[in-house]
XYZ file of C-alpha atoms in Angstrom:
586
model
C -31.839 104.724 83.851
C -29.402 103.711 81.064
C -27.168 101.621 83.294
C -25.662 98.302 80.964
C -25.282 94.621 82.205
C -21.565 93.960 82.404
C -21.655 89.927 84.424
C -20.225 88.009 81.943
C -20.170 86.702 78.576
C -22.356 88.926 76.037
C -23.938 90.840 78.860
C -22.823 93.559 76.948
C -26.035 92.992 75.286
C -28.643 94.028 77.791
C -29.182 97.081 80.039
C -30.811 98.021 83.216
C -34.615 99.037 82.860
C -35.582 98.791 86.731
C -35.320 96.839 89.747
C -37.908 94.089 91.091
C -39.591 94.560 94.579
C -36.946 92.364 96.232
C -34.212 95.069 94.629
C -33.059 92.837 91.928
C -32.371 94.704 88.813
C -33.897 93.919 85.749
C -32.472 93.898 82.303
C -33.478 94.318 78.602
C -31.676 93.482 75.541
C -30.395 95.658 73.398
C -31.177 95.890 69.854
C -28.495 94.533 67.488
C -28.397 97.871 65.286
C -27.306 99.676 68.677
C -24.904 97.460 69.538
C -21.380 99.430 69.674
C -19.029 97.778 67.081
C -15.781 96.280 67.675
C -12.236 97.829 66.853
C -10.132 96.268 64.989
C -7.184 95.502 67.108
C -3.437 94.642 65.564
C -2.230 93.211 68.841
C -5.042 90.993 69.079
C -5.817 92.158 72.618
C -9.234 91.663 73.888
C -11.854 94.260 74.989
C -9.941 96.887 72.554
C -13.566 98.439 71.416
C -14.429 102.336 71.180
C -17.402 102.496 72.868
C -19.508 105.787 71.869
C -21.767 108.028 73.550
C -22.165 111.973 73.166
C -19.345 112.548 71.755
C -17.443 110.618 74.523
C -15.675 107.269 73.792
C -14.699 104.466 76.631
C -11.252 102.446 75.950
C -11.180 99.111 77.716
C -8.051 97.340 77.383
C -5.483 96.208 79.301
C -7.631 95.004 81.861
C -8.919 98.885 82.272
C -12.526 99.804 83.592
C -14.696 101.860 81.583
C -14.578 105.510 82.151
C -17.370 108.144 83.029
C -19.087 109.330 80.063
C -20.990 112.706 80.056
C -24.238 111.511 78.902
C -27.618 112.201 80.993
C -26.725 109.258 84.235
C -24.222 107.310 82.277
C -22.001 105.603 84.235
C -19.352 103.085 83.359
C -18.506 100.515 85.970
C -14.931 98.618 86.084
C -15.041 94.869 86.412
C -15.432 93.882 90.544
C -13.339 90.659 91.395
C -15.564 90.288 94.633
C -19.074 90.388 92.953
C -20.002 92.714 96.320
C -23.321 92.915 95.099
C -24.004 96.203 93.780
C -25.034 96.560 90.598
C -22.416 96.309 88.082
C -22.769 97.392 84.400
C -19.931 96.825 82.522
C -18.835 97.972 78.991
C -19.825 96.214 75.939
C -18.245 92.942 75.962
C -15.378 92.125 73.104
C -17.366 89.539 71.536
C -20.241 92.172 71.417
C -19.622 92.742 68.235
C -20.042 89.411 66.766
C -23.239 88.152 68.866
C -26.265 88.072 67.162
C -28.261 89.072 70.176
C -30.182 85.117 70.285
C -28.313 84.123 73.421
C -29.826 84.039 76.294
C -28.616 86.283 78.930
C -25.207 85.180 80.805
C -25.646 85.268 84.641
C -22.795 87.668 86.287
C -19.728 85.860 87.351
C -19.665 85.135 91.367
C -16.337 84.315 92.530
C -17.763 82.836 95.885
C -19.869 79.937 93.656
C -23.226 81.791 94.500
C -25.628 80.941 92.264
C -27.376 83.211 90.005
C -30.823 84.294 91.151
C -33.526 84.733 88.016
C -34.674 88.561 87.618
C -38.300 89.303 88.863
C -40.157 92.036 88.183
C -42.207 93.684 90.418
C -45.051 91.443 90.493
C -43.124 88.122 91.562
C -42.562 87.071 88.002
C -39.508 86.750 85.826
C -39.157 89.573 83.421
C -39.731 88.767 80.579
C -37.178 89.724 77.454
C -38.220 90.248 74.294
C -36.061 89.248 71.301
C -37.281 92.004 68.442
C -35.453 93.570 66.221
C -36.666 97.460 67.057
C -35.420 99.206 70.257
C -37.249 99.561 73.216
C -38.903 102.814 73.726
C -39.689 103.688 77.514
C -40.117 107.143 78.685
C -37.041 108.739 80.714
C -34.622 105.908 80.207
C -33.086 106.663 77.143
C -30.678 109.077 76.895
C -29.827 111.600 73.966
C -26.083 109.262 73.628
C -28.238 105.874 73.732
C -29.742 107.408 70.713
C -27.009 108.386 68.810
C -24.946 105.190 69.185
C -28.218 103.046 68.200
C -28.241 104.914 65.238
C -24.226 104.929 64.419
C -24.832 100.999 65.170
C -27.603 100.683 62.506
C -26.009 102.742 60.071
C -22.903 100.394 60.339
C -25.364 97.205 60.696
C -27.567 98.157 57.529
C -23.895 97.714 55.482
C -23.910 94.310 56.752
C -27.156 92.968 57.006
C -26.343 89.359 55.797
C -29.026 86.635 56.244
C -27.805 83.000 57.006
C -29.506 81.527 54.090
C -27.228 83.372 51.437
C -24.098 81.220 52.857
C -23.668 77.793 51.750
C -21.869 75.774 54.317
C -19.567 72.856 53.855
C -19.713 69.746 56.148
C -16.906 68.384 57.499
C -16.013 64.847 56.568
C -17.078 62.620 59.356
C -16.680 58.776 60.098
C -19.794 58.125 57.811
C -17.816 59.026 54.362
C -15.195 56.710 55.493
C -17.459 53.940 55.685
C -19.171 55.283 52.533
C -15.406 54.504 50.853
C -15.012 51.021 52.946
C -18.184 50.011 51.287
C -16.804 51.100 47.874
C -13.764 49.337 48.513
C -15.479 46.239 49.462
C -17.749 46.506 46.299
C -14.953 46.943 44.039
C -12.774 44.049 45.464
C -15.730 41.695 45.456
C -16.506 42.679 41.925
C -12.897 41.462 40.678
C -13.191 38.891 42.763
C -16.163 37.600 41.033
C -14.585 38.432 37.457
C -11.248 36.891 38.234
C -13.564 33.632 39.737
C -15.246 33.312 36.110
C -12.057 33.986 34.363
C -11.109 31.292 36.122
C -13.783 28.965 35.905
C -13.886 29.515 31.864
C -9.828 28.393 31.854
C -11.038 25.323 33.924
C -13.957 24.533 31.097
C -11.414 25.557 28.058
C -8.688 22.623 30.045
C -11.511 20.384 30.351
C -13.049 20.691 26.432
C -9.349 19.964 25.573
C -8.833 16.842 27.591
C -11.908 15.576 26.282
C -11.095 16.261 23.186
C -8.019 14.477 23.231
C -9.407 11.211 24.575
C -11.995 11.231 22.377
C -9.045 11.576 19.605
C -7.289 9.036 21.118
C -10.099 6.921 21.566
C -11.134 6.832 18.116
C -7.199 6.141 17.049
C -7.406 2.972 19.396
C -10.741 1.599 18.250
C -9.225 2.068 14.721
C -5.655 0.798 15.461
C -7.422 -2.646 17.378
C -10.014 -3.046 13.936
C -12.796 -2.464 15.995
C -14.560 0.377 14.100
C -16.789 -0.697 11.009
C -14.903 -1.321 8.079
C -11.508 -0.197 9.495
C -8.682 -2.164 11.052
C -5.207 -2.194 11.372
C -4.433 -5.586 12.228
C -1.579 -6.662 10.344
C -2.382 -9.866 8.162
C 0.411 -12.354 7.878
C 3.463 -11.466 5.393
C 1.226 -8.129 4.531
C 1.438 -5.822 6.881
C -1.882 -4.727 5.686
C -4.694 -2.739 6.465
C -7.917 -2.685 5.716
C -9.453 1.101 3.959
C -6.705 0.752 1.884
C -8.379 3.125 -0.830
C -7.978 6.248 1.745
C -4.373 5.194 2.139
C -1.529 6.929 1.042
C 1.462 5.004 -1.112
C 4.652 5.458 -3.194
C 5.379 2.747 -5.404
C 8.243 2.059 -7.627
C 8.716 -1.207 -9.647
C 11.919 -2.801 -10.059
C 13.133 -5.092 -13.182
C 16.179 -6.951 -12.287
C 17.877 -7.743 -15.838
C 20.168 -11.168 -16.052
C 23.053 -10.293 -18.107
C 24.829 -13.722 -17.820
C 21.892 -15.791 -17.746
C 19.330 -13.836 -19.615
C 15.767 -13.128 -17.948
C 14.081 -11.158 -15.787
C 12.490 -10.619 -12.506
C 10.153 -8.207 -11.692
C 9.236 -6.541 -7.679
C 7.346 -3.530 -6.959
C 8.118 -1.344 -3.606
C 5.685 -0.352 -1.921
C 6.017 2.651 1.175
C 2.306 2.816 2.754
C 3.050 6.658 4.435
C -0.014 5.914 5.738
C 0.201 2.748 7.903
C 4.191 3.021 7.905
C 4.640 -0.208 6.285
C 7.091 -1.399 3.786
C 6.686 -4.181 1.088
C 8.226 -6.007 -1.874
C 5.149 -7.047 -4.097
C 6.945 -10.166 -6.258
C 5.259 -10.063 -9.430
C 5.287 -13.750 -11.207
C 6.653 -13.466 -15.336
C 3.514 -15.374 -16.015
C 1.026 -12.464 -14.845
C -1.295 -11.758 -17.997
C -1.096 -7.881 -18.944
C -2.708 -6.381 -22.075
C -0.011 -4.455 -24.363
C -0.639 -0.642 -25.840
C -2.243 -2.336 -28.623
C -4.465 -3.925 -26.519
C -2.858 -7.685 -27.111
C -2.518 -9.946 -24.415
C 1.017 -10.941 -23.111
C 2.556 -11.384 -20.202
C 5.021 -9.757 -17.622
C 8.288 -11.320 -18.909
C 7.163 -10.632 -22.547
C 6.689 -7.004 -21.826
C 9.879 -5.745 -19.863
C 11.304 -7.428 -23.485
C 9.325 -5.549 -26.065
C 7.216 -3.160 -24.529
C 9.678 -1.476 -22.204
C 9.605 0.163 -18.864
C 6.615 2.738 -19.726
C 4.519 0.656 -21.312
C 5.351 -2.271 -18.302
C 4.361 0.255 -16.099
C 1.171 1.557 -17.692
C -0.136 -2.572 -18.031
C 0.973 -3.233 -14.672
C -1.304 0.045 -13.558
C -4.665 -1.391 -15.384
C -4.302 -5.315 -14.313
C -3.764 -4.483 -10.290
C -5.202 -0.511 -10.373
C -2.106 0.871 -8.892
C -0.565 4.149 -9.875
C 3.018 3.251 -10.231
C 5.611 6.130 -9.611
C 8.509 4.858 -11.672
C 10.791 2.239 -12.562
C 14.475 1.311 -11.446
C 16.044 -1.283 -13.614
C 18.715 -2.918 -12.150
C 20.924 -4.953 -13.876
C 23.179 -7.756 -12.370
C 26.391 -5.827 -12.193
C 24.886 -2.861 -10.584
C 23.007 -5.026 -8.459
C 26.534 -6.461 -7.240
C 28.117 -2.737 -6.794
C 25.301 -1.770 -4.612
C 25.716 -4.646 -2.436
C 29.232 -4.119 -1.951
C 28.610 -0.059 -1.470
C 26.409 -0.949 1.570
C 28.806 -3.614 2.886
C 27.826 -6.902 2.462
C 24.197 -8.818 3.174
C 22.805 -11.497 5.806
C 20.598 -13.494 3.853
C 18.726 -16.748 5.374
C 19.631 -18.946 2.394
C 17.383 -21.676 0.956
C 19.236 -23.837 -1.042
C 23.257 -23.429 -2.210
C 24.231 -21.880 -5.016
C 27.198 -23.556 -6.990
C 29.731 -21.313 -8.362
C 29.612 -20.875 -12.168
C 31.553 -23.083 -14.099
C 32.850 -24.576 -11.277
C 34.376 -28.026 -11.123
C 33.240 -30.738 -9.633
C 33.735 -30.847 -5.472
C 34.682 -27.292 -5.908
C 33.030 -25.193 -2.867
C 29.321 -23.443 -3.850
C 29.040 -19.526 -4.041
C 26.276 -19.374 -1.393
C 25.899 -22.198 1.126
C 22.901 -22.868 2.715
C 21.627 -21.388 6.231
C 19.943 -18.678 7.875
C 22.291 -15.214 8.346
C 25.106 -15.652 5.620
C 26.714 -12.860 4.811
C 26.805 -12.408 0.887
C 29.016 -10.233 -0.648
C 27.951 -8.360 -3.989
C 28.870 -11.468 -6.198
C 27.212 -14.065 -4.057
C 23.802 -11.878 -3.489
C 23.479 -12.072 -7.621
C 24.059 -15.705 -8.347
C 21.396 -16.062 -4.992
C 19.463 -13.705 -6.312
C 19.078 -15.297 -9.934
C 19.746 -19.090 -9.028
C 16.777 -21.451 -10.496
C 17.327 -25.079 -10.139
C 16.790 -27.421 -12.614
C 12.403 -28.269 -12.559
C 11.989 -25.446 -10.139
C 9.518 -22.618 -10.910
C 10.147 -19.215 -11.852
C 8.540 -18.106 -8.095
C 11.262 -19.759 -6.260
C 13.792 -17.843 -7.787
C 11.432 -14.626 -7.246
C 11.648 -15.093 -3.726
C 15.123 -15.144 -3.530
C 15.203 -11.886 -5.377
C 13.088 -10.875 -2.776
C 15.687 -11.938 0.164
C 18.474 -9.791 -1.329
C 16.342 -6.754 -2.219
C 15.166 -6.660 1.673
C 18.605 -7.492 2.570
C 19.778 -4.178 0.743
C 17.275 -2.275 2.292
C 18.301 -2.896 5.855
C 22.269 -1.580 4.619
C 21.013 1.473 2.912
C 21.690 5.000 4.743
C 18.111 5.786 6.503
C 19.617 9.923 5.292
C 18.098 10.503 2.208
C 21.703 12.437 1.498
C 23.663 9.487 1.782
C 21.021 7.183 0.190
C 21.313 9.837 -2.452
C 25.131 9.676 -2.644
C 25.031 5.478 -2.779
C 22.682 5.988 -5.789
C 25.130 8.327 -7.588
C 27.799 5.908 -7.261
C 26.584 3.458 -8.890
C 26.795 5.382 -12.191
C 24.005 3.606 -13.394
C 21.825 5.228 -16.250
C 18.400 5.447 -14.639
C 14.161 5.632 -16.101
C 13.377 9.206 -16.934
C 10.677 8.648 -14.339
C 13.009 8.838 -11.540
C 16.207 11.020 -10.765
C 18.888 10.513 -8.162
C 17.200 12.462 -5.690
C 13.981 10.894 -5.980
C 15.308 7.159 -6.038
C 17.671 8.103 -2.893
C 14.743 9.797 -0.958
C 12.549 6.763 -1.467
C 15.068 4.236 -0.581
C 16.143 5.683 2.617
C 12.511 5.716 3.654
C 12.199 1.937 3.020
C 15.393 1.481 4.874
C 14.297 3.069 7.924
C 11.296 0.794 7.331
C 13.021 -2.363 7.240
C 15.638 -1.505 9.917
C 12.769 -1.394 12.436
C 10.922 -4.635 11.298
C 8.087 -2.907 9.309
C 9.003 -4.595 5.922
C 7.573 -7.401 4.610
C 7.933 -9.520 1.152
C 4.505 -10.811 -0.369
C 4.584 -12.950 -3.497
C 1.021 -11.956 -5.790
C -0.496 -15.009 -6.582
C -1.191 -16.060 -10.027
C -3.072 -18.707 -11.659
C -1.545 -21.416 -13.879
C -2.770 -19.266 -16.611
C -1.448 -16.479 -15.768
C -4.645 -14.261 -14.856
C -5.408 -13.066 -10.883
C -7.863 -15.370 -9.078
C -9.885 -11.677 -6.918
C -10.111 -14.583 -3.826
C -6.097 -15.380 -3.745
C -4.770 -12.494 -5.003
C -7.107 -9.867 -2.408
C -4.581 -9.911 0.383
C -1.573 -8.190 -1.847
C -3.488 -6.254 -4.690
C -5.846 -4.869 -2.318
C -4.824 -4.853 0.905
C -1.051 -4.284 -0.032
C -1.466 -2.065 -3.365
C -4.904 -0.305 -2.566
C -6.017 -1.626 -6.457
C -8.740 -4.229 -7.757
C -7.357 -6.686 -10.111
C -8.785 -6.299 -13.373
C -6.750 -9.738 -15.723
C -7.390 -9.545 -19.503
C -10.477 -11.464 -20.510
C -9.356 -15.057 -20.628
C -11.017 -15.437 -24.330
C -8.780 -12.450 -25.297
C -5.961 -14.647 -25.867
C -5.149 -17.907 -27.629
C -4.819 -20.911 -25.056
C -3.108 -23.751 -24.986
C -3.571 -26.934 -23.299
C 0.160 -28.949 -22.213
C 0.765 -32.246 -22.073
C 4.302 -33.327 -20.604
C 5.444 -36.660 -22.061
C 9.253 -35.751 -22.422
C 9.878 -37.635 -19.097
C 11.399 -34.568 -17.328
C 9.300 -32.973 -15.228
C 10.694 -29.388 -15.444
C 9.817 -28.896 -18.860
C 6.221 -28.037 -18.139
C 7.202 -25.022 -16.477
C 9.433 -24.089 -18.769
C 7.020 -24.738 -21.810
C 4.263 -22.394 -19.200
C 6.574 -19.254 -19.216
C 7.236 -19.386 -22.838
C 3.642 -19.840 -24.034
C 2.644 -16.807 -21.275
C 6.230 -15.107 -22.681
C 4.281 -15.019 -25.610
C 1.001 -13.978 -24.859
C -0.374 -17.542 -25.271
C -2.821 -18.381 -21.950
C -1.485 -21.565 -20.660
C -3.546 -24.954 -19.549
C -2.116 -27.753 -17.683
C -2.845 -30.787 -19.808
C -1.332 -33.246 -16.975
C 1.237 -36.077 -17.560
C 0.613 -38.798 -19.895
C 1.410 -42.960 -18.777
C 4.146 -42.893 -21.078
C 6.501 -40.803 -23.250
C 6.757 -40.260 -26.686
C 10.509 -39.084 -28.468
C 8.766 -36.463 -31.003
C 6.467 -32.941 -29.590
C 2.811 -32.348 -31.342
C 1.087 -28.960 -31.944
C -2.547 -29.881 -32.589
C -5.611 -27.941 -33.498
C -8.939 -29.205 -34.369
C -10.632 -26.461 -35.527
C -9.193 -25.083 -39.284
C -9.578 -21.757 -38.021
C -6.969 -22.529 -35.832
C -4.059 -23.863 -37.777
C -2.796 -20.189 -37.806
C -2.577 -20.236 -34.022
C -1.374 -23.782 -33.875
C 1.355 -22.716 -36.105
C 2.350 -20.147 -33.708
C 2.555 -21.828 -30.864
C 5.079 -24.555 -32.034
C 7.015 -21.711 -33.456
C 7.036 -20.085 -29.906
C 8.184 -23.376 -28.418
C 11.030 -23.739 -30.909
C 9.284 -26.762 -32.766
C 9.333 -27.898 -36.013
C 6.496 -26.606 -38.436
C 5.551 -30.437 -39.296
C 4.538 -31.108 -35.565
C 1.595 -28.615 -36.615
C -1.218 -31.128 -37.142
C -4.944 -31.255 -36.589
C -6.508 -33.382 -34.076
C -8.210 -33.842 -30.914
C -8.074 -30.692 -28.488
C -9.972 -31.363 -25.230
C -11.668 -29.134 -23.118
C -11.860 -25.048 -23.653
C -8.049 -24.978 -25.198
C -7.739 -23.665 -28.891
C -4.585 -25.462 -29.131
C -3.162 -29.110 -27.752
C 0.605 -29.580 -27.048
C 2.324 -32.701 -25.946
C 6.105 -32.135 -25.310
C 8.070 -35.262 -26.348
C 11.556 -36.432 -25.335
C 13.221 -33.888 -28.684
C 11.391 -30.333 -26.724
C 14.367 -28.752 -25.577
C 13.121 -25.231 -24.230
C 14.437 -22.249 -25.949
C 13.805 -20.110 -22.866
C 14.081 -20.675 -19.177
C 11.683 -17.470 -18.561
């Protein structure tokens, strides 16, 4: 029997061997290499295959049965809607081609819901189908045409005997590779968010090192601006405006002669900018202060504006208070009065009046007395070099003083226009300093004294003209940053005064000659009585020379030169009598 099982889906597969004892038929699967191949069709149509036998192909299509064939009992059976129960072998299926014959085999299709009975063979059991590869040999049920389509089928099959494990297959993505990029995702942001955190967290420590830093700056500035560090303080000392570590501090100083062309004399300031602290201050510099010449003689301030000049002024000045001067601006009296009129007047708090020269007698003074007159340029120099009768050289000092810080406070705080008032003056100025230079530094002490950070500080001298390093501390250290170093006091020739002329003013005027001319001065104190002629005396030969000197200095006769008692350390004795008329008022 050759009949083929045509139920359903890839019974095309299996063919009728026999029937069981209950008349159920039994199939057997075919082996793939005699499987009938499927033909290739353009419409797409199902069930187009060429089915061959002896020489006899079987078209299904179009819903078409499969023809007779003329092999030994082949039959082909059409497709029965009603599933009437005979046995039914249908043509190889249209997927036939592609099965690979592991199925198991598809019950036949029962369109009244019957279910599918099992085949049995003929001794109550199920048959039994073998899977092999090789066909099925079983005497009188294969046919001559079974045999030559099984071996058209393997000839076709052995050009296409693939295996599965020379394909490589390619999984579809599934929901696990989108988690697989979620996680990545996730990763990656938490990463940046983790840099971006310590980015952030090093900004926050950078900030904080800063603000630390600039307390602890600011810190230090305060303990140093309220004096509280070791050995540094900025509290200002009275009249000073000092500081203490004055060496590391920075200063411009310029000195300043003021020449009397009516009156003859001098007076002598230096001007001190401290960059450092922002101060401003007039140093007043006494004509008594001892200095030691270029050839190494001792004389004093007065004496050396006179012969020595402004360099060599400026070089003694340098070695008695350790300064390091910048340069010098004389100023004589006239100029003094154009300047004061180019910056508009002066308010001066007056200390005395100041009678007009050669005025007459219930005439009005040049300068009354009072605190904030306005002086014009005339007025500020007879204030400026007024000395009453018996006063001493430092009160007129300090009214130099009043009028220099007067001028300050009017003077352009542009170092162009201070510049420009300079120039107009026409005055002939110290190579040390130019226009520029003099202009620059002025308007920086104006801006000084404009905001109350100028101060006037009179150096304190001894009678004798040297610096006492207690007293004179608070300016020449404090003030000029320098150590006062006076000429040895046994350098010079001194001389002890005696005042018995009955005026009291001509002690100080005998002091600033003597120191005028390099003679140390020693108050001698005031005898019970007068006398009507002056003495020079010496007691020691060696010191008639000397002796000789000094009355010639004081404008005495040579025959008050004589020897006789001279008390204490003096070399010389001088009583002034009632004929000692001073030759200089210093």
């Amino acid at each position: 029997m050759n009949d083929r099982y045509d139920a359903g889906y890839g019974a095309d597969q299996y063919e009728l061997v026999g029937y069981d004892e209950y008349g159920q038929p039994v199939y057997q699967q075919i082996p793939p290499q005699q499987l009938p191949q499927q033909a290739y069709d353009p419409y797409g149509r199902q069930g187009g295959q060429t089915y061959q036998g002896q020489g006899q192909s079987h078209d299904q299509g179009q819903g078409q049965g499969l023809g007779q064939g003329q092999g030994q009992g082949q039959q082909g059976y059409g497709y029965d809607p009603y599933a009437t129960g005979g046995q039914q072998q249908s043509s190889p299926s249209a997927y036939g081609a592609y099965d690979t014959g592991r199925q198991p085999p598809t019950p036949a299709y029962d369109p009244y819901g019957n279910a599918p009975q099992a085949p049995y063979d003929t001794h109550g059991q199920t048959a039994y189908i073998p899977q092999q590869a090789g066909p099925v040999e079983e005497s009188g049920t294969t046919s001559d045409s079974a045999s030559g389509d099984a071996a058209e089928a393997e000839g076709q099959e052995g050009q296409r005997d693939y295996k599965t494990e020379q394909f490589a297959f390619v999984e579809e993505p599934d929901g696990d590779s989108e988690d697989v990029i979620d996680w990545l995702n996730f990763t990656e942001n938490r990463t940046e968010r983790r840099e971006e955190a310590k980015r952030r967290a090093r900004g926050r420590m950078v900030a904080l090192v800063v603000v630390l830093a600039v307390f602890a700056v600011g810190g230090v500035g305060y303990l140093w601006y309220a004096g509280k560090l070791p050995g540094l303080s900025s509290s200002s000392n009275s009249g000073t405006g000092t500081t203490a570590a004055t060496a590391a501090q920075k200063r411009d100083v310029v000195v300043v002669h003021l020449h009397d062309t009516a009156g003859g004399g001098t007076a002598t300031a230096l001007l001190v900018d401290n960059t450092t602290t922002k101060q401003g201050t007039t140093v007043l510099l006494p004509n008594s202060l001892v200095l030691t010449d270029q050839d190494g003689t001792t004389t004093t301030l007065a004496k050396s504006v006179d012969d020595d000049g402004s360099a060599g002024t400026r070089d003694a000045l340098d070695t008695v208070l350790g300064t390091q001067i910048q340069g010098t601006w004389r100023l004589d009296t006239p100029y003094l009065q154009n300047l004061v009129d180019l910056v508009g007047n002066i308010e001066v708090d007056t200390d005395t009046a100041v009678p007009a020269p050669d005025a007459k007698k219930g005439e009005a003074p040049l300068v009354t007395k009072g605190e904030g007159q306005t002086l014009s340029g005339k007025m500020a120099v007879g204030y400026a070099t007024y000395r009453a009768p018996g006063e001493a050289q430092n009160a007129q000092l300090e009214r130099f003083g009043q009028v220099m810080q007067g001028v300050l406070r009017k003077v352009s705080s542009d170092a162009q226009g201070a510049t420009v008032t300079v120039q107009t003056l026409a005055q002939i100025l110290d190579p040390s300093l130019t226009d520029k230079d003099l202009g620059a530094f002025l308007a920086k002490l104006a801006d000084l004294a404009k905001g109350g950070d100028y101060k006037t500080a009179l150096l304190p001298v001894q009678t004798d003209g040297t610096l006492s390093a207690e007293a004179s501390a608070s300016v020449v250290k404090n003030v000029l940053g320098g150590t006062a170093k006076s000429p040895d006091k046994d350098a010079a020739v001194s001389v002890s005064v005696q005042n018995a002329s009955g005026t009291k003013a001509r002690t100080e005027d005998a002091r600033v000659v003597l120191l005028n001319g390099g003679f140390t001065f020693l108050e001698g104190g005031t005898p019970s009585g007068t006398k009507a002629t002056s003495q020079v005396l010496y007691a020691d030969a060696a010191d008639k020379e000397n002796a000789a000197q000094v009355a010639k200095t004081l404008g005495l006769d040579a025959g008050a030169v004589k020897k006789g008692t001279v008390s204490g350390s003096a070399d010389v004795a001088v009583v002034l009598g009632e004929d000692y008329k001073p030759s200089s008022s210093g």
